[in-house]
CSV table of C-alpha atoms in Angstrom, one decimal:
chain,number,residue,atom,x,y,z
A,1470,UNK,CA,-7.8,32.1,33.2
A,1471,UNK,CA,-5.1,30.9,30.9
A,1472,UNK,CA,-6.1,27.2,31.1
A,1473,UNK,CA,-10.0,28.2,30.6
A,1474,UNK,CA,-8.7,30.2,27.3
A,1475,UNK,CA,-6.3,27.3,26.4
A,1476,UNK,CA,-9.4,24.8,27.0
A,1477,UNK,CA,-11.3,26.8,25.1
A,1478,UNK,CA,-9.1,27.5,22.1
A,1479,UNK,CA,-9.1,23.8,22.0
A,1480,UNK,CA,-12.3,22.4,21.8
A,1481,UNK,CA,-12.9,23.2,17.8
A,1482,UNK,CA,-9.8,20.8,17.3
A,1483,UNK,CA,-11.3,18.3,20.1
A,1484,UNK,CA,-15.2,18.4,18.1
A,1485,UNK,CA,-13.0,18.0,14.9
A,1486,UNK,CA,-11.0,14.6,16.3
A,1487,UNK,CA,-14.3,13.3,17.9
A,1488,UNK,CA,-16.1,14.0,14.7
A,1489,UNK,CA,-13.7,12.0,12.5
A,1490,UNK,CA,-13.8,9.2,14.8
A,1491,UNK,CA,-17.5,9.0,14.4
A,1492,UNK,CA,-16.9,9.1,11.0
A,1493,UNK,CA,-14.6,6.8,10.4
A,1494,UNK,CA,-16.9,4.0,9.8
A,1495,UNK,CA,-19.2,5.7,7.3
A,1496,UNK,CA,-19.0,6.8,3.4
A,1497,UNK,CA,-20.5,10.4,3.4
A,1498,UNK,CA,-17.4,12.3,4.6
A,1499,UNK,CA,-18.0,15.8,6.0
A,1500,UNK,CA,-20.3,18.6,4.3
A,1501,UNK,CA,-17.6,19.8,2.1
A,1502,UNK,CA,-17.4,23.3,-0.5
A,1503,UNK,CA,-15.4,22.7,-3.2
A,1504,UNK,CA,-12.6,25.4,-2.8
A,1505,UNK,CA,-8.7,25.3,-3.4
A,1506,UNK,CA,-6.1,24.9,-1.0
A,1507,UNK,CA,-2.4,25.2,-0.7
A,1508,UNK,CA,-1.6,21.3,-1.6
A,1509,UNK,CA,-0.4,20.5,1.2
A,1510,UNK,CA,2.4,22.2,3.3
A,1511,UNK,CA,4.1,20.8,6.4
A,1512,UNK,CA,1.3,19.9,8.1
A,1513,UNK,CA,-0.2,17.5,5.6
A,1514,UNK,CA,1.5,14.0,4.5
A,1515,UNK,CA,0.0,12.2,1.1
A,1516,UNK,CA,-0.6,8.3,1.5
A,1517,UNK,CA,-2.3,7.9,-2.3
A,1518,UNK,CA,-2.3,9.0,-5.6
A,1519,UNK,CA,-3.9,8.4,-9.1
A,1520,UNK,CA,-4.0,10.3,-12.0
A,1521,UNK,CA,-2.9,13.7,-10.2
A,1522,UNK,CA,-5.2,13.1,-7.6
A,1523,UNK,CA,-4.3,12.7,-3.7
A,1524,UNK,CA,-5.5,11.5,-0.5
A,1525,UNK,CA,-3.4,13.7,2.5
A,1526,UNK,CA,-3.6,13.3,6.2
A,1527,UNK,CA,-3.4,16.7,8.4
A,1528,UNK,CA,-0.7,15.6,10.8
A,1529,UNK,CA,-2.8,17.9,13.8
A,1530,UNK,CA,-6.2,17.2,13.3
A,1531,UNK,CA,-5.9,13.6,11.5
A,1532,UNK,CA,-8.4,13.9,9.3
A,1533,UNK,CA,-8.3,13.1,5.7
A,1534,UNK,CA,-8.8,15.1,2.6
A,1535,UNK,CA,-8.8,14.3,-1.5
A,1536,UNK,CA,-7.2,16.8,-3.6
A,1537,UNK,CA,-7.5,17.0,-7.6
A,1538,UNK,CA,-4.3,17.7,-9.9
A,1539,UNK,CA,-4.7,21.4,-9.1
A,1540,UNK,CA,-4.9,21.3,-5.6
A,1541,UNK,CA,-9.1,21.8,-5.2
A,1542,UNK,CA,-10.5,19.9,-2.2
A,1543,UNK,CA,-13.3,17.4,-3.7
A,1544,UNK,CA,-13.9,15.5,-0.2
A,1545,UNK,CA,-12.5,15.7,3.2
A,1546,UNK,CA,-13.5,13.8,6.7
A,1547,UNK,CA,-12.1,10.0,6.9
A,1548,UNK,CA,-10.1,8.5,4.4
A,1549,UNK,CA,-13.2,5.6,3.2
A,1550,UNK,CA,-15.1,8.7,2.6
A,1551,UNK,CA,-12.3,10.3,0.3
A,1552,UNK,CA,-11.4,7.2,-1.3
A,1553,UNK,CA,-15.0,6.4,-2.0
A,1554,UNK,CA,-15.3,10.1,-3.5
A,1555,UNK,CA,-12.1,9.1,-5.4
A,1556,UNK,CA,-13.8,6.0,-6.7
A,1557,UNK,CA,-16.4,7.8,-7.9
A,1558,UNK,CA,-15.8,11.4,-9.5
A,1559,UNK,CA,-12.2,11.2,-9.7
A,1560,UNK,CA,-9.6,10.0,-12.4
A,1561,UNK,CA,-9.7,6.5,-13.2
A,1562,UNK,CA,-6.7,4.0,-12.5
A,1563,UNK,CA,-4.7,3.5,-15.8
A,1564,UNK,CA,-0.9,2.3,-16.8
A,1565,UNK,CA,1.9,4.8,-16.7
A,1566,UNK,CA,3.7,5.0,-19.7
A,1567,UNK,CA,7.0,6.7,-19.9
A,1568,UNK,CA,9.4,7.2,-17.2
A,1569,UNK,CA,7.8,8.2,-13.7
A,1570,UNK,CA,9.7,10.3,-11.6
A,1571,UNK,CA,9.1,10.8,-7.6
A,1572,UNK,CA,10.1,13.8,-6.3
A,1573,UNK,CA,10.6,13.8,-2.4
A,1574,UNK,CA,11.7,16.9,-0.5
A,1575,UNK,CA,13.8,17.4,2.4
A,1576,UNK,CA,13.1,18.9,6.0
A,1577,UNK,CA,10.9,22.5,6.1
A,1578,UNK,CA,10.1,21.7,2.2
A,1579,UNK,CA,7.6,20.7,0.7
A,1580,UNK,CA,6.9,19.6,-3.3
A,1581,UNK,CA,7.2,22.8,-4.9
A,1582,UNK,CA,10.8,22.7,-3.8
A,1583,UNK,CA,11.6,20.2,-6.6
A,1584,UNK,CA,10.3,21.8,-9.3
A,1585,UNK,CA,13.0,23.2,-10.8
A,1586,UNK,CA,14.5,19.5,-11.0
A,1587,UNK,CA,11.0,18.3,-12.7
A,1588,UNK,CA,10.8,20.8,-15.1
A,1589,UNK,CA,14.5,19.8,-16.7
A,1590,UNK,CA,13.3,15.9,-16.4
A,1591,UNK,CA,10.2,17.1,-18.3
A,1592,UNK,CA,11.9,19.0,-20.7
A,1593,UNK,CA,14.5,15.6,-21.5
A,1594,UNK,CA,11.3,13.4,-21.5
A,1595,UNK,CA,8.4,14.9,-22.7
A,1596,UNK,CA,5.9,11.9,-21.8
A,1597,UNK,CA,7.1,11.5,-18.1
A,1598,UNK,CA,4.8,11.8,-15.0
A,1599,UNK,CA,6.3,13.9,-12.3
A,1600,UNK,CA,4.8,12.7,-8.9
A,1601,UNK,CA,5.0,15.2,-5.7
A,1602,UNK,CA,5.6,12.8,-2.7
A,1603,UNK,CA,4.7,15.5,0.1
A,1604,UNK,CA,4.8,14.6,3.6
A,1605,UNK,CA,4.9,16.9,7.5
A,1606,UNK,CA,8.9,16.8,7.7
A,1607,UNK,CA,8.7,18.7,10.6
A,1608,UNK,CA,5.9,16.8,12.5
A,1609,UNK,CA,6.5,13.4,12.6
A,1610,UNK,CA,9.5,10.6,12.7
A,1611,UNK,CA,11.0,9.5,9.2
A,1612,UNK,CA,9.5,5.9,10.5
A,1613,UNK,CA,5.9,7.5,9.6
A,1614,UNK,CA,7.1,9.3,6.4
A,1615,UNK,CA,8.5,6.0,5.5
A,1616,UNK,CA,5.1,4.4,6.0
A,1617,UNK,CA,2.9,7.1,4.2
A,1618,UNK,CA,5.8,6.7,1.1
A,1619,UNK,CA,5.2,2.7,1.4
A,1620,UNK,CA,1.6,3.3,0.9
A,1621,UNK,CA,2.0,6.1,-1.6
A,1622,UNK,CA,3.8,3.8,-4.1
A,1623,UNK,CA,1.4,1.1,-3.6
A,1624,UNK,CA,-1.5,3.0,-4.7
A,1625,UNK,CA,0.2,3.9,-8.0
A,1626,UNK,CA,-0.2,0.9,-10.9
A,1627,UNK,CA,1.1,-2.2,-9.6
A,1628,UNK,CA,3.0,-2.6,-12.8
A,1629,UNK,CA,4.5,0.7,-12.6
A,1630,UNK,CA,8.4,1.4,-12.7
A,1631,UNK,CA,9.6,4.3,-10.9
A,1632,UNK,CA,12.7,7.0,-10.3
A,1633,UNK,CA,13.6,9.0,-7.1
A,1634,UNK,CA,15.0,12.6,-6.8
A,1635,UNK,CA,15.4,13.1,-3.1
A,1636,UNK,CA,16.5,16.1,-1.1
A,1637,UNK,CA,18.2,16.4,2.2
A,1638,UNK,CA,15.6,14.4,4.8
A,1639,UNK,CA,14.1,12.7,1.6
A,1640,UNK,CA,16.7,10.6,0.8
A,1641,UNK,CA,16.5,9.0,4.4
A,1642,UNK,CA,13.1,8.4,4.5
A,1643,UNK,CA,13.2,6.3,0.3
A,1644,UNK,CA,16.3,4.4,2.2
A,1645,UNK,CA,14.0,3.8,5.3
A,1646,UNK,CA,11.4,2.7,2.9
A,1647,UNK,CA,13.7,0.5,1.0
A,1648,UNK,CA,15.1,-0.8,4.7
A,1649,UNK,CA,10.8,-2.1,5.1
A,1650,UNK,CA,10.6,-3.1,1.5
A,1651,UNK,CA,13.8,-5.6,2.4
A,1652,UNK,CA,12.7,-6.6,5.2
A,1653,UNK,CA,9.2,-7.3,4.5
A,1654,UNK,CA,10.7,-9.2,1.6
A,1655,UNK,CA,9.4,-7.4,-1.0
A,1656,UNK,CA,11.5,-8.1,-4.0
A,1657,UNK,CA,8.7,-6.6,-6.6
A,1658,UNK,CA,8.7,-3.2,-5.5
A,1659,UNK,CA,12.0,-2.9,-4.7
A,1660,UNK,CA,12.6,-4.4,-9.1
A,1661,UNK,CA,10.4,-1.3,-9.5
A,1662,UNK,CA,12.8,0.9,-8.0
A,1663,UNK,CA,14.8,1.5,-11.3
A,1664,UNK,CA,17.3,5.0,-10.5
A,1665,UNK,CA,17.9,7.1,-7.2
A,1666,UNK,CA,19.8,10.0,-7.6
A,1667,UNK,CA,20.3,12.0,-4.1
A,1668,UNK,CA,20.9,15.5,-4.0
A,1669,UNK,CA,22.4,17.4,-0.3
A,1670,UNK,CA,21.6,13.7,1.9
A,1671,UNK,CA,22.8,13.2,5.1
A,1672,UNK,CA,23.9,9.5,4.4
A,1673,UNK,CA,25.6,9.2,8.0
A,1674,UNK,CA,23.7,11.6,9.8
A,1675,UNK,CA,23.8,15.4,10.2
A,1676,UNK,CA,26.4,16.7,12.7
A,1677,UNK,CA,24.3,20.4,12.5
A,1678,UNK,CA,21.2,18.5,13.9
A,1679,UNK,CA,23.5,16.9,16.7
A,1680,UNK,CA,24.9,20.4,17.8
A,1681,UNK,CA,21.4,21.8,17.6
A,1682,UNK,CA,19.5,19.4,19.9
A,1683,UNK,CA,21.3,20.5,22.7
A,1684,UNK,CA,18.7,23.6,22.9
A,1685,UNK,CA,15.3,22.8,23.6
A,1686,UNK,CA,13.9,24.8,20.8
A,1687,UNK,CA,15.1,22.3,17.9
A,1688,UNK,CA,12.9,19.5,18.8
A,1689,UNK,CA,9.7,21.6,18.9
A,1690,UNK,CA,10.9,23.2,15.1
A,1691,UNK,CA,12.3,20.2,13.4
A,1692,UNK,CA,10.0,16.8,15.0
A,1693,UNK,CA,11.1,13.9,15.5
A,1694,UNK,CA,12.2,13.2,12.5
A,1695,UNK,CA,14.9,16.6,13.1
A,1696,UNK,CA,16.0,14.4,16.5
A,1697,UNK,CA,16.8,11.0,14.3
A,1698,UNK,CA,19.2,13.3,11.7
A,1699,UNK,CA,21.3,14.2,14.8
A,1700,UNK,CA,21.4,12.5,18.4
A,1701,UNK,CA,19.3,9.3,17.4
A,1702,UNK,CA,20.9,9.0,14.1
A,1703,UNK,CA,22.8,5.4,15.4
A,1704,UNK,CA,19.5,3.6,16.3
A,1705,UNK,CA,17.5,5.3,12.9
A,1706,UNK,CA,20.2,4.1,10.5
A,1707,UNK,CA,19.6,0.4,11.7
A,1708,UNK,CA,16.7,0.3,10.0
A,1709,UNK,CA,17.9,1.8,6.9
A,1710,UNK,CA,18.1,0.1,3.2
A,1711,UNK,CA,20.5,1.1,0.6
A,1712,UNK,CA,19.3,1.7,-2.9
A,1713,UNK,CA,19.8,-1.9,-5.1
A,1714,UNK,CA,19.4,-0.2,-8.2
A,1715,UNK,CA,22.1,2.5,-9.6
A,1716,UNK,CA,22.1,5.5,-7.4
A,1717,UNK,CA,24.4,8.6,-7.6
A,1718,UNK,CA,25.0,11.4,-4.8
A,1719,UNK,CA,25.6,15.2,-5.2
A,1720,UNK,CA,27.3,17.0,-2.5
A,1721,UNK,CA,27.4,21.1,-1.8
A,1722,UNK,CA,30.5,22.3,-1.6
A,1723,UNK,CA,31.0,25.9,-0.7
A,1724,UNK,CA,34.2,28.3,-2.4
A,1725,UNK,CA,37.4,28.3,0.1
A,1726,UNK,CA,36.2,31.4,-0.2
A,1727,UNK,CA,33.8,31.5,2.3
A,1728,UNK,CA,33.6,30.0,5.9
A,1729,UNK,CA,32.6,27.0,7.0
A,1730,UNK,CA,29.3,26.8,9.2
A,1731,UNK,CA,31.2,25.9,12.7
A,1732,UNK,CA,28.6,23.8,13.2
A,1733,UNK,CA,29.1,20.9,11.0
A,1734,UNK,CA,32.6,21.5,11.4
A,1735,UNK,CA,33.8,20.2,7.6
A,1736,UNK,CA,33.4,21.7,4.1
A,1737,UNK,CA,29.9,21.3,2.8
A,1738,UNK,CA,26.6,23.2,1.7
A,1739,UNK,CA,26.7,24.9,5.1
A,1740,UNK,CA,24.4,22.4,6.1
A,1741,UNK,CA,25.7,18.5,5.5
A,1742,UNK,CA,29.0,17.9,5.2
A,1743,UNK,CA,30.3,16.5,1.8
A,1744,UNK,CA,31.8,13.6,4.1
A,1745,UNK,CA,27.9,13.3,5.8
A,1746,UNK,CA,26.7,12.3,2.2
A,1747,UNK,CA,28.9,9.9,1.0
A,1748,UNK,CA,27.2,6.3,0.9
A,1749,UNK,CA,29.0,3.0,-0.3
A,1750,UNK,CA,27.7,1.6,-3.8
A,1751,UNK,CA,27.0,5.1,-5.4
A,1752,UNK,CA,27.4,4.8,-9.5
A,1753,UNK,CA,28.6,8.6,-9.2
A,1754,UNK,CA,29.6,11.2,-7.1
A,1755,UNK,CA,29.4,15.4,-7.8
A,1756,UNK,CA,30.6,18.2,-6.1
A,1757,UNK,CA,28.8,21.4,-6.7
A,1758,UNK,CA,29.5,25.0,-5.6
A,1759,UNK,CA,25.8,25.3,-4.5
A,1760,UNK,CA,24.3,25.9,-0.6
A,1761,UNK,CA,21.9,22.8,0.9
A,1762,UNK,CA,18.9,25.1,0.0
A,1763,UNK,CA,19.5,25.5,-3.2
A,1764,UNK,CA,21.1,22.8,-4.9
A,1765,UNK,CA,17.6,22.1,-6.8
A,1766,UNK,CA,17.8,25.6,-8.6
A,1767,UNK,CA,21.4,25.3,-9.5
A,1768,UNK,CA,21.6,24.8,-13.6
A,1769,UNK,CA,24.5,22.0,-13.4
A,1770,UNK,CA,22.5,20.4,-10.6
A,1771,UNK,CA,19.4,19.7,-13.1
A,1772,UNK,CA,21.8,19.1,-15.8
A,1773,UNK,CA,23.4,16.4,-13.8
A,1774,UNK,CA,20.5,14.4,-12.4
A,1775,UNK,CA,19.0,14.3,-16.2
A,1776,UNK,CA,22.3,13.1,-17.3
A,1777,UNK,CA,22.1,10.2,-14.8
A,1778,UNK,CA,18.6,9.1,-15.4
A,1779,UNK,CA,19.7,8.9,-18.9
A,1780,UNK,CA,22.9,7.5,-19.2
A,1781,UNK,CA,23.8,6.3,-15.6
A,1782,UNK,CA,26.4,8.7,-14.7
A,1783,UNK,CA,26.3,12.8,-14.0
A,1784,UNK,CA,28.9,13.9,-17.0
């Protein structure tokens, strides 16, 4: 009985795959109602942008859907059908002007996590484009968010300087990205790659992730990409690239005053280690009372990442 109602349960999902396939060839797309949605949260990775507008791939279903600036589904099915409707109806390609900033959010986020950070760039620069860079954290290796990012920056203006903010998981996947970009040998989008700073990453790993694998349940909540942060860290970080333009770190560092978590074993955010974030090259380095979770909302944390995007240090 179990397997019938398991078989059964799945056969929507199984019509949906088949569907697509058949799809995937053609320029209609599926009958779609014009209706908004969420953006985009863990189980949804964007691969292109333009003007506000995105092109997403469910991580379950694989199918493709294009978003406006607000979030309202406009096409959905295979990704020639949302990219034709993007053609189409949707915001023409045009130069960036001002300083474009990428926001890319750690494990269990998504882009609404940055915000806080965007809002102080945006109050600094008044004529900057914040771009959301969401992807499934939990669902997939930092390989394929690497892949989706690589695609995602290649669908922006070709001539189009860029900035990262990354948190936690983020900052792995820009460095995998930069790690492809090297060794693909391309020198022009890494030249476009103008200022990283790094808030909470786990530069050498995460010792929390390590201690955490060893129960079963931690692959199934954090993906693959959960696995790579702890036991598969050594053969992950092989493929990782280190930012060539000037980059800067901040690390949570909890009060003496309260305890350590036991398991990452040194003083941190409760979740990296200050030790786990360190990377060689970084223009700066901050400590910040702040937990992992957090360090986005924390007033010196904003303060400190417009400070380096403007004058190449955090004081």
């Amino acid at each position: 009985m179990m397997n019938r109602r398991k078989l059964l349960a799945g056969l929507p999902l199984l019509w949906l795959g088949s569907t697509l396939n058949a799809q995937e060839d053609e320029s209609s797309g599926l009958p779609n109602i014009t209706f908004p949605t969420m953006g985009g949260k863990q189980f949804w990775t964007d691969f292109a942008w333009r003007g506000g507008w995105k092109i997403q791939q469910n991580i379950v279903t694989r199918h493709w859907r294009l978003l406006d600036d607000r979030s309202v589904r406009h096409a959905w099915g295979s990704r020639k059908a949302c990219e034709q409707h993007l053609e189409k109806r949707g915001p023409k390609q045009v130069a960036l002007n001002g300083p474009v900033f990428i926001m890319m959010h750690g494990l269990f986020r998504s882009g609404s996590s940055m915000r806080p950070v965007a809002k102080a760039l945006q109050a600094e620069w008044k004529e900057c484009h914040i771009i959301e860079f969401g992807y499934a954290s939990s669902r997939a290796s930092i390989t394929d968010h690497a892949a989706a990012f690589r695609e995602f920056i290649a669908s922006l203006p070709s001539n189009t300087d860029f900035r990262c903010v990354g948190h936690s998981m983020g900052n792995i996947v820009l460095r995998h990205a930069i790690g492809d970009w090297e060794k693909g040998k391309d020198s022009k989008t890494l030249g476009r790659l103008k200022a990283v700073v790094m808030l909470g990453p786990p530069n050498q790993g995460a010792a929390i992730a390590r201690q955490l694998s060893k129960t079963g349940v931690f692959k199934f909540v954090s993906g693959q990409g959960g696995m790579e942060l702890g036991p598969e860290w050594e053969e992950l970080s092989k493929r990782l690239g280190k930012p060539q333009c000037p980059f800067g770190i901040i690390a949570g560092r909890l009060s003496d005053s309260l305890p350590n978590n036991p398991l990452i074993g040194e003083e941190g955010d409760f979740v990296v280690s200050v030790d786990e974030t360190k990377l060689a090259g970084a223009a700066d380095f901050l400590e910040v009372p702040q937990l992992h979770t957090f360090l986005m909302e924390s007033k010196e944390v904003q303060e400190a990442v417009v400070h380096f995007f403007r004058d190449g240090n955090f004081q």
